[in-house]
XYZ file of C-alpha atoms in Angstrom:
687
model
C 13.218 -41.875 -5.393
C 12.640 -40.082 -2.111
C 12.116 -42.512 0.730
C 9.172 -42.243 3.085
C 11.651 -41.480 5.860
C 12.537 -38.190 4.178
C 9.006 -37.259 3.140
C 6.427 -35.622 5.371
C 2.751 -36.471 5.323
C 2.062 -33.409 3.146
C 4.027 -35.054 0.314
C 6.883 -32.531 0.331
C 10.390 -34.047 0.712
C 12.254 -32.868 3.792
C 15.213 -31.448 1.793
C 12.772 -29.310 -0.190
C 11.166 -28.042 3.013
C 14.609 -27.234 4.416
C 15.549 -25.384 1.232
C 12.309 -23.428 1.343
C 13.007 -22.392 4.924
C 16.545 -21.330 4.006
C 15.168 -19.042 1.303
C 12.377 -17.639 3.477
C 9.573 -19.581 1.802
C 6.873 -20.799 4.186
C 5.833 -24.353 3.412
C 2.589 -24.112 5.426
C 0.303 -21.482 6.897
C -2.854 -21.138 8.975
C -5.785 -20.155 6.772
C -8.906 -18.127 7.457
C -10.639 -21.402 8.361
C -8.217 -21.899 11.252
C -6.687 -24.985 9.633
C -3.102 -25.616 8.618
C -2.555 -25.580 4.845
C 0.533 -26.903 3.076
C 2.139 -25.640 -0.112
C 2.515 -28.222 -2.869
C 5.938 -29.385 -3.953
C 5.398 -27.840 -7.396
C 4.487 -24.487 -5.860
C 7.573 -24.558 -3.628
C 9.827 -25.414 -6.557
C 8.248 -22.657 -8.658
C 8.616 -20.006 -5.953
C 12.172 -21.073 -5.132
C 13.114 -20.921 -8.796
C 11.603 -17.444 -9.048
C 13.726 -16.367 -6.066
C 16.857 -17.582 -7.845
C 17.479 -20.874 -6.073
C 19.379 -23.368 -8.279
C 16.505 -25.829 -8.521
C 14.481 -27.242 -11.405
C 12.782 -30.125 -9.582
C 12.334 -31.283 -6.011
C 15.234 -33.746 -6.305
C 17.656 -30.805 -6.705
C 16.922 -29.564 -3.197
C 19.842 -31.206 -1.386
C 22.510 -29.670 -3.629
C 20.678 -26.349 -3.697
C 20.540 -26.287 0.111
C 24.273 -26.926 0.330
C 24.885 -24.027 -2.065
C 22.589 -21.789 -0.047
C 24.390 -22.456 3.221
C 27.762 -21.809 1.580
C 26.559 -18.515 0.115
C 25.227 -17.233 3.436
C 28.364 -18.295 5.305
C 30.543 -16.367 2.844
C 28.873 -13.019 3.667
C 31.090 -10.975 5.974
C 28.154 -8.828 7.118
C 24.410 -8.781 6.579
C 23.281 -6.454 3.772
C 21.181 -4.468 6.268
C 21.617 -3.779 9.969
C 18.945 -2.078 12.080
C 19.673 0.012 15.159
C 16.582 1.153 17.047
C 16.285 4.302 19.087
C 19.218 6.127 20.630
C 21.422 3.164 21.476
C 24.857 2.799 19.944
C 24.578 0.588 16.839
C 25.743 -3.020 16.829
C 27.277 -4.527 13.678
C 27.750 -8.301 13.396
C 30.793 -9.486 11.420
C 31.179 -13.111 10.334
C 34.400 -15.072 10.044
C 35.130 -18.718 9.160
C 37.272 -18.891 12.287
C 36.854 -16.486 15.153
C 40.333 -17.141 16.489
C 41.931 -16.447 13.119
C 39.982 -13.256 12.427
C 42.327 -10.369 11.531
C 41.730 -6.963 13.148
C 38.395 -5.457 12.174
C 38.104 -1.892 10.870
C 34.689 -0.296 10.446
C 34.350 2.676 8.097
C 31.064 4.552 8.577
C 29.697 6.727 5.767
C 26.840 8.775 7.196
C 24.012 9.827 4.936
C 24.996 13.470 5.420
C 28.231 12.764 3.510
C 30.605 12.635 6.481
C 32.695 9.572 7.383
C 34.091 8.005 10.530
C 36.515 5.148 11.080
C 36.340 2.838 14.086
C 38.798 0.076 14.923
C 37.478 -3.163 16.327
C 39.389 -2.799 19.584
C 37.577 0.489 20.236
C 34.234 -1.320 20.257
C 32.528 -3.503 22.802
C 32.843 -6.982 21.305
C 30.896 -10.169 22.002
C 30.636 -13.499 20.247
C 27.412 -14.505 18.522
C 26.262 -17.821 20.027
C 26.191 -20.748 17.633
C 27.846 -19.070 14.643
C 31.364 -17.835 13.865
C 30.610 -14.127 14.200
C 31.179 -11.225 16.546
C 29.029 -8.244 17.420
C 30.790 -4.865 17.475
C 29.005 -2.166 19.474
C 30.144 1.200 18.162
C 31.598 3.648 20.707
C 28.787 6.176 20.175
C 25.280 6.476 18.810
C 24.718 7.763 15.298
C 22.045 10.175 14.081
C 18.871 8.755 12.599
C 19.384 7.882 8.954
C 20.445 5.281 6.396
C 24.213 5.021 6.748
C 26.748 2.613 5.259
C 29.233 0.657 7.356
C 32.081 -1.086 5.556
C 33.758 -3.870 7.544
C 37.342 -4.760 6.638
C 38.978 -7.913 7.942
C 42.349 -8.340 6.268
C 41.724 -8.769 2.532
C 37.984 -9.276 3.084
C 35.642 -6.308 2.869
C 31.866 -5.936 2.773
C 29.276 -3.268 3.506
C 26.022 -3.184 5.412
C 23.371 -0.500 5.190
C 22.907 0.670 8.762
C 19.389 1.926 9.421
C 19.412 3.988 12.617
C 15.720 4.492 13.146
C 13.260 5.560 15.827
C 11.397 2.544 17.092
C 8.022 4.229 16.661
C 6.426 6.264 13.903
C 5.051 9.708 14.639
C 1.614 9.755 16.262
C -1.152 11.665 14.539
C -1.231 15.246 15.774
C -4.898 15.184 16.853
C -5.773 12.519 19.402
C -9.486 12.316 18.568
C -9.607 13.206 14.896
C -12.225 12.524 12.290
C -12.477 13.087 8.582
C -14.059 12.087 5.293
C -12.934 9.869 2.460
C -13.752 9.995 -1.259
C -12.046 9.008 -4.524
C -10.885 12.109 -6.391
C -12.362 10.800 -9.635
C -15.849 10.722 -8.067
C -15.885 14.388 -6.995
C -17.372 17.418 -8.712
C -18.843 20.836 -7.999
C -21.738 22.449 -9.833
C -19.391 25.118 -11.214
C -16.738 22.528 -12.076
C -19.131 19.925 -13.389
C -16.798 17.588 -15.269
C -15.742 14.090 -14.332
C -13.411 12.806 -13.070
C -12.801 15.277 -10.271
C -9.464 16.922 -9.604
C -7.283 18.272 -6.796
C -9.368 21.450 -6.768
C -12.485 19.421 -6.040
C -10.701 17.586 -3.226
C -9.765 20.958 -1.764
C -13.393 22.071 -2.012
C -14.454 18.983 -0.063
C -11.795 19.690 2.567
C -13.036 23.261 2.976
C -16.629 22.111 3.401
C -15.911 19.547 6.114
C -13.411 21.839 7.837
C -16.363 23.984 8.874
C -17.862 20.930 10.563
C -14.712 20.005 12.507
C -13.033 17.463 10.207
C -9.237 17.351 10.431
C -8.601 14.569 7.868
C -9.469 14.348 4.190
C -8.594 11.051 2.508
C -8.663 9.519 -0.931
C -7.586 6.493 -2.964
C -4.086 6.327 -4.485
C -3.471 9.223 -6.899
C -0.468 7.667 -8.614
C 0.529 7.583 -12.274
C -1.609 5.213 -14.322
C -1.946 3.824 -17.839
C -5.055 5.631 -19.078
C -4.490 5.413 -22.822
C -2.649 2.290 -23.972
C -2.416 -0.018 -22.150
C -5.550 0.902 -20.198
C -5.623 0.149 -16.472
C -7.733 2.504 -14.339
C -7.292 0.652 -11.036
C -5.543 2.954 -8.538
C -3.937 -0.163 -7.046
C -2.035 -1.024 -10.224
C -0.069 2.188 -10.815
C 2.634 2.770 -13.411
C 4.822 3.948 -10.545
C 4.576 4.540 -6.818
C 6.955 7.520 -7.221
C 4.952 9.722 -9.608
C 1.505 11.305 -9.569
C -1.484 10.878 -11.849
C -1.785 14.051 -13.931
C -5.428 13.177 -14.620
C -6.235 14.928 -11.332
C -4.604 18.236 -12.259
C -7.053 21.140 -12.081
C -6.660 22.263 -15.693
C -8.600 25.488 -15.065
C -5.572 26.717 -13.105
C -3.093 26.136 -15.917
C -1.630 29.213 -17.618
C -3.778 30.177 -20.588
C -6.513 27.619 -19.832
C -10.249 28.428 -19.712
C -11.790 28.607 -16.254
C -14.353 25.901 -16.937
C -14.248 22.312 -18.100
C -16.521 20.543 -20.531
C -18.478 17.727 -18.853
C -17.260 14.222 -19.664
C -19.883 12.204 -17.811
C -22.956 12.963 -15.744
C -23.506 11.671 -12.184
C -25.746 8.871 -13.449
C -23.009 7.608 -15.795
C -19.573 6.099 -15.222
C -16.373 8.106 -15.380
C -14.879 7.924 -18.888
C -11.166 7.786 -18.046
C -9.942 7.545 -21.636
C -11.769 10.658 -22.788
C -10.908 12.534 -19.615
C -7.227 11.687 -19.917
C -7.125 12.848 -23.540
C -8.771 16.131 -22.506
C -6.350 16.665 -19.611
C -3.319 15.860 -21.750
C -4.392 18.333 -24.401
C -4.751 21.052 -21.760
C -1.336 20.290 -20.271
C 0.345 20.247 -23.679
C -1.195 23.628 -24.470
C -0.039 25.097 -21.155
C 3.475 23.611 -21.150
C 5.144 26.383 -23.247
C 3.978 28.913 -20.639
C 5.555 27.076 -17.703
C 7.766 29.024 -15.303
C 11.223 27.762 -16.336
C 12.776 28.454 -12.944
C 10.063 26.564 -11.066
C 10.170 23.684 -13.526
C 13.966 23.562 -13.319
C 13.875 23.532 -9.523
C 11.414 20.625 -9.564
C 13.571 18.613 -11.978
C 16.632 19.303 -9.840
C 14.781 18.054 -6.764
C 13.393 15.060 -8.648
C 16.050 14.082 -11.232
C 14.369 10.690 -11.733
C 11.552 12.549 -13.512
C 13.615 12.620 -16.715
C 13.999 8.840 -16.727
C 10.290 8.435 -15.988
C 9.307 10.836 -18.778
C 11.457 8.973 -21.298
C 9.950 5.671 -20.192
C 6.407 6.950 -20.729
C 7.397 8.335 -24.127
C 8.964 4.976 -25.051
C 5.743 3.158 -24.111
C 3.835 5.459 -26.456
C 6.151 4.721 -29.368
C 7.283 1.129 -28.757
C 4.478 -0.455 -26.712
C 4.242 -1.341 -23.024
C 6.181 -4.626 -23.094
C 9.585 -3.298 -22.056
C 11.074 -6.807 -22.233
C 11.137 -6.222 -26.017
C 13.119 -3.013 -25.694
C 16.934 -2.943 -25.933
C 18.440 -3.984 -22.607
C 20.863 -1.053 -22.830
C 17.983 1.393 -22.393
C 17.570 0.348 -18.785
C 21.253 0.549 -17.904
C 22.331 3.464 -20.106
C 19.082 5.407 -20.472
C 16.635 5.779 -23.338
C 18.343 7.780 -26.128
C 16.862 10.901 -27.741
C 16.235 9.295 -31.103
C 14.157 6.483 -29.617
C 11.327 8.688 -28.351
C 9.291 11.722 -29.323
C 10.838 14.730 -27.526
C 7.384 16.342 -27.305
C 6.114 13.336 -25.347
C 9.105 13.538 -22.998
C 8.470 17.249 -22.436
C 4.796 16.543 -21.740
C 5.505 13.953 -19.049
C 8.089 16.206 -17.393
C 5.639 19.078 -17.256
C 2.716 16.880 -16.163
C 4.648 15.678 -13.116
C 5.752 19.200 -12.281
C 2.169 20.497 -12.310
C 0.678 17.501 -10.482
C 3.262 17.747 -7.714
C 2.802 21.501 -7.399
C -0.985 21.296 -7.158
C -0.900 18.429 -4.688
C 1.593 20.401 -2.620
C -0.681 23.458 -2.644
C -3.617 21.277 -1.633
C -1.685 19.783 1.293
C -0.425 23.218 2.385
C -3.979 24.582 2.375
C -5.152 21.689 4.527
C -2.322 22.265 7.002
C -3.243 25.956 7.295
C -6.759 24.895 8.301
C -5.454 22.329 10.803
C -6.227 19.411 8.478
C -4.136 16.559 7.124
C -4.136 14.922 3.705
C -4.618 11.150 3.973
C -3.090 9.224 1.068
C -3.091 5.518 0.321
C 0.095 3.572 -0.488
C -0.686 0.557 -2.692
C 1.030 -2.770 -2.273
C 2.247 -3.232 -5.830
C 2.895 -1.699 -9.217
C 1.839 -2.541 -12.768
C 3.851 -5.354 -14.335
C 4.551 -3.172 -17.390
C 5.057 -0.025 -15.368
C 8.009 2.262 -14.812
C 9.037 0.909 -11.420
C 9.410 -2.659 -12.688
C 11.430 -1.552 -15.726
C 13.537 0.961 -13.797
C 14.453 -1.287 -10.869
C 15.650 -4.233 -12.930
C 16.070 -7.388 -10.866
C 14.320 -5.915 -7.823
C 10.968 -7.158 -9.138
C 10.453 -10.867 -9.802
C 8.751 -11.222 -13.178
C 8.391 -15.009 -12.795
C 5.791 -14.710 -10.048
C 2.670 -12.736 -9.173
C 1.377 -11.459 -5.850
C -2.005 -12.665 -4.658
C -3.829 -14.217 -1.746
C -4.683 -17.802 -0.754
C -8.299 -18.959 -0.506
C -10.376 -17.312 2.207
C -14.005 -16.783 3.205
C -14.621 -14.317 0.366
C -12.593 -15.922 -2.434
C -12.559 -19.696 -2.203
C -10.340 -19.952 -5.283
C -7.774 -17.444 -4.035
C -6.666 -14.280 -5.814
C -3.943 -13.387 -8.307
C -3.415 -9.620 -8.384
C -1.093 -9.812 -11.360
C 1.735 -7.549 -10.277
C 5.252 -8.880 -9.636
C 6.613 -9.126 -6.096
C 9.717 -7.366 -4.845
C 12.619 -9.768 -4.298
C 13.274 -9.541 -0.537
C 17.017 -10.185 -0.801
C 17.694 -7.892 -3.740
C 15.792 -5.177 -1.890
C 18.275 -5.574 0.964
C 21.294 -4.845 -1.247
C 20.727 -1.081 -1.134
C 18.890 -1.047 2.175
C 15.408 -1.063 0.647
C 16.043 2.253 -1.109
C 13.170 1.712 -3.550
C 10.591 1.366 -0.782
C 12.084 4.381 0.977
C 11.813 6.511 -2.191
C 8.177 5.491 -2.692
C 7.253 6.306 0.908
C 9.136 9.622 0.796
C 7.249 10.540 -2.372
C 3.937 10.235 -0.528
C 5.005 11.845 2.727
C 6.239 14.931 0.915
C 2.566 15.963 0.982
C 0.607 13.500 3.147
C 0.177 14.018 6.871
C -1.296 10.532 7.176
C -0.448 7.504 5.023
C -2.271 4.193 4.881
C -0.032 1.212 4.055
C -2.129 -1.166 1.978
C -1.881 -4.868 2.937
C 0.631 -4.113 5.686
C 1.113 -7.870 6.108
C 3.328 -7.507 3.020
C 6.049 -6.144 5.279
C 6.155 -9.637 6.793
C 5.112 -12.043 4.037
C 3.482 -12.140 0.599
C 1.626 -14.881 -1.249
C 3.606 -15.680 -4.419
C 1.948 -17.483 -7.324
C 4.384 -19.089 -9.800
C 3.698 -18.912 -13.559
C 0.974 -21.259 -14.833
C -0.249 -21.947 -11.292
C -3.690 -21.242 -9.904
C -3.881 -18.689 -7.049
C -4.629 -21.606 -4.708
C -1.244 -23.145 -5.553
C 1.241 -20.636 -4.235
C 3.358 -20.104 -1.140
C 4.158 -17.331 1.314
C 7.571 -15.653 1.045
C 8.915 -13.914 4.114
C 10.266 -10.356 4.100
C 12.719 -8.678 6.528
C 10.012 -6.892 8.500
C 12.281 -5.104 10.994
C 14.258 -3.511 8.187
C 11.115 -2.380 6.370
C 9.573 -0.931 9.529
C 12.827 0.962 10.083
C 12.416 2.582 6.674
C 8.846 3.532 7.548
C 9.617 5.037 10.957
C 12.554 6.980 9.494
C 10.316 8.537 6.835
C 7.523 9.170 9.328
C 9.873 11.007 11.691
C 11.507 13.001 8.923
C 8.170 14.317 7.629
C 6.180 14.367 10.870
C 3.543 12.124 9.307
C 1.534 9.324 10.902
C 1.116 5.842 9.423
C -1.823 3.438 9.328
C -1.374 -0.257 8.511
C -4.213 -2.024 6.700
C -4.325 -5.175 8.834
C -7.682 -6.619 7.811
C -8.468 -10.223 6.932
C -6.332 -13.259 7.751
C -3.333 -11.595 9.384
C -0.752 -13.397 11.562
C -0.567 -12.183 15.190
C 2.995 -10.909 14.729
C 1.705 -8.254 12.315
C -0.592 -6.725 14.952
C 2.223 -6.848 17.508
C 4.611 -5.107 15.117
C 2.125 -2.334 14.391
C 1.793 -1.646 18.109
C 5.553 -1.859 18.662
C 6.355 0.606 15.888
C 3.525 3.051 16.416
C 1.504 2.328 13.280
C -2.217 2.470 13.756
C -4.269 -0.529 12.700
C -7.696 -0.491 11.081
C -11.050 -1.159 12.711
C -13.886 -1.654 10.208
C -17.375 -1.920 11.691
C -18.590 -4.477 9.128
C -15.914 -6.885 10.365
C -16.284 -6.044 14.048
C -20.014 -6.544 14.644
C -20.517 -8.489 17.867
C -24.012 -8.048 19.211
C -22.855 -9.115 22.675
C -20.525 -6.108 22.831
C -21.591 -2.639 23.977
C -23.413 -1.063 21.061
C -23.038 -4.267 19.049
C -19.485 -3.579 17.856
C -16.181 -4.763 19.317
C -14.136 -1.946 20.819
C -11.379 -0.219 18.910
C -7.729 -0.226 19.881
C -6.122 3.049 20.904
C -4.263 4.574 17.973
C -6.361 2.837 15.322
C -8.360 4.204 12.413
C -12.021 3.233 12.570
C -14.535 3.290 9.705
C -17.878 1.799 8.782
C -16.410 0.241 5.618
C -13.583 0.522 3.086
C -13.279 0.918 -0.680
C -13.062 -2.893 -0.930
C -16.204 -3.674 1.063
C -19.882 -2.998 0.667
C -20.977 0.527 1.451
C -22.832 0.910 4.740
C -26.197 0.905 2.969
C -25.166 -2.049 0.804
C -24.217 -3.930 3.951
C -27.326 -2.916 5.906
C -29.927 -3.522 3.208
C -28.346 -6.631 1.722
C -27.850 -4.934 -1.660
C -24.210 -6.032 -1.618
C -25.282 -9.686 -1.431
C -27.510 -9.241 -4.475
C -24.576 -7.630 -6.306
C -22.367 -10.631 -5.568
C -25.012 -12.857 -7.128
C -25.117 -10.608 -10.207
C -21.352 -10.849 -10.591
C -21.336 -14.622 -10.164
C -19.466 -14.512 -6.854
C -22.270 -16.158 -4.898
C -25.064 -18.600 -5.694
C -28.734 -17.728 -5.240
C -29.068 -20.358 -2.498
C -26.085 -18.977 -0.593
C -27.446 -15.469 -1.034
C -30.813 -16.446 0.413
C -29.096 -17.911 3.465
C -26.917 -14.819 3.830
C -29.927 -12.509 3.592
C -31.645 -14.373 6.426
C -28.507 -14.131 8.537
C -28.250 -10.419 7.706
C -31.847 -9.826 8.847
C -31.135 -11.489 12.193
C -27.920 -9.472 12.515
C -29.789 -6.220 11.838
C -32.312 -6.994 14.545
C -29.672 -7.858 17.140
C -27.540 -4.827 16.264
C -30.511 -2.499 16.660
C -31.201 -3.978 20.095
C -27.558 -3.486 21.112
C -27.556 0.127 19.916
C -30.781 0.796 21.829
C -29.343 -0.739 24.970
C -26.334 1.578 24.616
C -28.651 4.576 24.370
C -27.663 5.350 20.785
C -31.003 4.516 19.140
C -34.437 5.592 20.279
C -36.744 2.797 21.388
C -39.780 2.105 19.237
C -37.876 2.956 16.053
C -38.373 -0.455 14.448
C -36.874 -3.908 14.789
C -34.056 -3.641 12.261
C -35.874 -4.506 9.042
C -37.933 -1.318 8.901
C -35.711 1.072 10.859
C -34.273 4.067 9.032
C -30.784 3.061 7.880
C -29.519 6.628 8.363
C -30.444 6.420 12.057
C -28.374 3.247 12.439
C -25.479 4.822 10.552
C -25.502 7.883 12.810
C -25.680 5.653 15.892
C -22.710 3.573 14.747
C -20.662 6.671 13.917
C -21.409 8.060 17.357
C -20.417 4.727 18.916
C -17.022 4.590 17.240
C -16.712 8.363 17.647
C -16.745 7.886 21.416
C -14.100 5.148 21.197
C -10.335 5.253 21.712
C -9.679 5.236 17.954
C -7.331 8.044 16.941
C -9.163 8.690 13.679
C -12.697 8.090 12.434
C -12.952 8.137 8.652
C -16.364 8.465 7.007
C -16.883 7.513 3.382
C -18.634 10.461 1.761
C -21.111 8.235 -0.073
C -22.269 6.590 3.144
C -23.733 9.927 4.190
C -26.497 9.628 1.583
C -26.788 5.820 1.869
C -25.220 4.900 -1.469
C -25.657 1.157 -2.047
C -23.224 0.703 -4.973
C -19.593 0.101 -3.997
C -16.614 1.730 -5.694
C -14.974 -1.655 -6.177
C -15.828 -5.338 -5.933
C -12.537 -7.155 -5.291
C -11.711 -10.155 -7.435
C -13.791 -8.946 -10.368
C -13.272 -6.935 -13.535
C -16.686 -5.303 -13.255
C -17.090 -2.327 -15.580
C -18.205 -0.188 -12.653
C -15.053 -0.723 -10.585
C -13.229 2.557 -9.826
C -15.593 4.512 -12.092
C -18.617 5.489 -10.008
C -19.169 9.243 -9.623
C -20.608 10.728 -6.451
C -24.358 11.313 -6.616
C -24.043 14.815 -5.141
C -21.770 17.714 -6.019
C -19.661 19.115 -3.191
C -21.517 22.413 -3.117
C -24.783 20.457 -2.792
C -23.703 18.535 0.295
C -25.142 21.006 2.785
C -28.571 20.291 1.347
C -28.354 16.487 1.481
C -30.893 15.433 4.141
C -29.210 14.552 7.424
C -25.623 14.903 6.157
C -24.593 17.936 8.186
C -26.433 16.648 11.243
C -24.601 13.316 11.023
C -21.185 14.951 10.841
C -21.967 17.360 13.674
C -23.053 14.444 15.824
C -19.782 12.670 15.029
C -17.797 15.823 15.811
C -19.533 16.066 19.184
C -18.730 12.423 19.918
C -15.087 13.175 19.181
C -15.158 16.062 21.663
C -15.540 18.878 19.149
C -17.729 21.936 19.452
C-alpha cells in the first residue's frame, strides 16, 4: 500500500506523478474556470499505457520510472535537433562518462543528397551542465532543411534529424488584407445549380470579391473523406491529410463530360453528400479513360504515395474500413493486386490527379489576380483512415483526442480520432506532419492550423474513459514549429494558428516568436469598455466576426444560437432565458460603444430594435481599421444567416450540410452586401 508520505492530496502516488512527467504527461492543468484540475490515477495509468510505458497499475510506477530513465540515458543523441536561423548548428552527444568518451565523428547527410564529415576536435565543444553530455557546435552553418547527423563515438552510433529552420514563418504578402470565407459544399451558381459546390464555384466567388478588393478566399478543409461507406462528412475527420476530396472536382470540365450538372439539392434543403459523391464518381470513372497519360504519369511520379492511397481506398471498398482485420503484411509490403478491384485503384489514382490539378489551377488563378487561397489544416484524421493505417505505430489507437470540460461543454469532448505519438513522430523528424503541411502549401498562400495548441499539448482520453477523465500529453513544440517555418519559407505561404479557448500563455508567445498569426474573433472579444466595444487585435492576427464552430453573427446578435442550443439539448430553458437577458444587455452596451466610436449613427435604436446589418457593418469597419493583418468575412454573415454550419459537440443532421441561401451570381443583388464589403475595403485602405 502506498503510504500517505508518498501520496499527494490529489490521490495520485508520487512515483506515478514522476513517471507521468518523465513521459510528458501533465498530471494537472489550469481549466477555463481558472482553477487547477488534477488527472485521476486511472487516467494517468491509461494514458501512460497508451504511450507504451511498462505499467498496468499505479503500483508499477517505480519500476517503470527506473526503466524510463535508463532508456533515455542510453540514447547517444536526441532523435531531433533544432537549429534556428543562420547560426551554426549545435548537436548534443551523450556519454556515460565524459572523461572516457572516445573521439566523436559527425557525419552530416544534407537533404539535397550531399554529405559532410566533421571531427569532434574541429567543433567548438562545451559540457552540458548536470548531465554527461557535450554540445558540438559545427564549424559552419548549414542550409535550411531537414538533414541527418550521425554521431559516432567508438562502437556507439546514433542519428539525429537536424532541422535547420528560419525562426519565423513568412508574413502574409498584403499587410492590410481582407477576404471572404465559405464552405465549398455550400456554394453554387445559377448556371451551375447543383449541390455541393465545387472548385469552379469557389473560383467564381473569388472573381466576384476580387472586384471589391478582396485578396483572400478561404474555405473549410477539402481533404479526402469517407462519403460512401463508412460515411463521415465532417471536414475535420478526413481519410487523409495528404489527399484531396474529389467531391469538389468540377465535373463539367472533365473530358467528355456535359457542361451542366443535375441538381442534387435545392438551397432550402441539406446537401446530400452520398448522392453527390456517387454522381461525381460516375463522372470521374467515365472521364478516366480519356486522361492525358503524360500528365497523369507526371503527377504519380511527383506523388508516388498516391498508389498506396488508391490501393487502400480500394481495399476499404472490398474488405471494409476496419484495417485492423486486414493482413498485417499489407501495411509493410503493400496491398497486392489480387486483393482489390483494379478499376477501383485506377479510379482513386485518377480522382487525386484531377482534384490536385483543379485545385492548382484555382490557386494559380487567384495568384494572377493578387489573391491567396486560404486552406484549413485539421488537427486529426479518421481512425479508420489512410493516414492511421499507413503510418503504423505513429498513431496511438488506444486513446482518443478531445478536450477537458470548459464553459461550453461541461462534460468535456471526445473527438474520436487517435493522437500522434510524440516520441514516434520524432524518430523520422516529424516527417508525417511535414508531408501533410507540404501537401496544403503546394496550393495555399495562407494556411490555418486548427487547434494550434496541439503543437504543445493534447488532451488524451484512454479507452472506456469519459472525456472528463483524461490527461494532457506534451509535444515537442520547438521541433514542430521548425517543420512549419521550413514549409512556410519553402512555399512563401503565411500561417495562422487557431488559438481560441483555454490556451496556455506559452502558445501565444510561441506564435509571436515564430511569426504565426493568431485569431481574433469578435464574439469572444466583446468588451463594452473598449473603443467600439471590442478588444483590440494584435498585429499579424486574423480577425473575424465568428468561425465555423460558433454562432453566425446574426445567430449571436439575435439570440437564435441560444434557442438552437436548447433545441439540441445543450442548454436548459432556464439557462437560455438568463443568457437571453444577458445578450440583450450586451447588445445595448455594444451599440452605445459603437456610437461613441462614431461607427453607428445616433438615434438608430437601443440594440434590441437596431438593424443587425448596421451593427455588422460597424463591427467590420472597426476591425477593418485595426492592426490585424487579415479580416475574414463569412459569406453567410453578409445576408444575416442565423443557422450555423456546425454546432460542436453534436451529431446534428444539419452539421456541415447547409447550402448558401444565395447563388454566387446573385450576390451583387443581395441588399447591402456590396456596400458592406466596399466599406470594409475602405477601412483596410483600399480604393
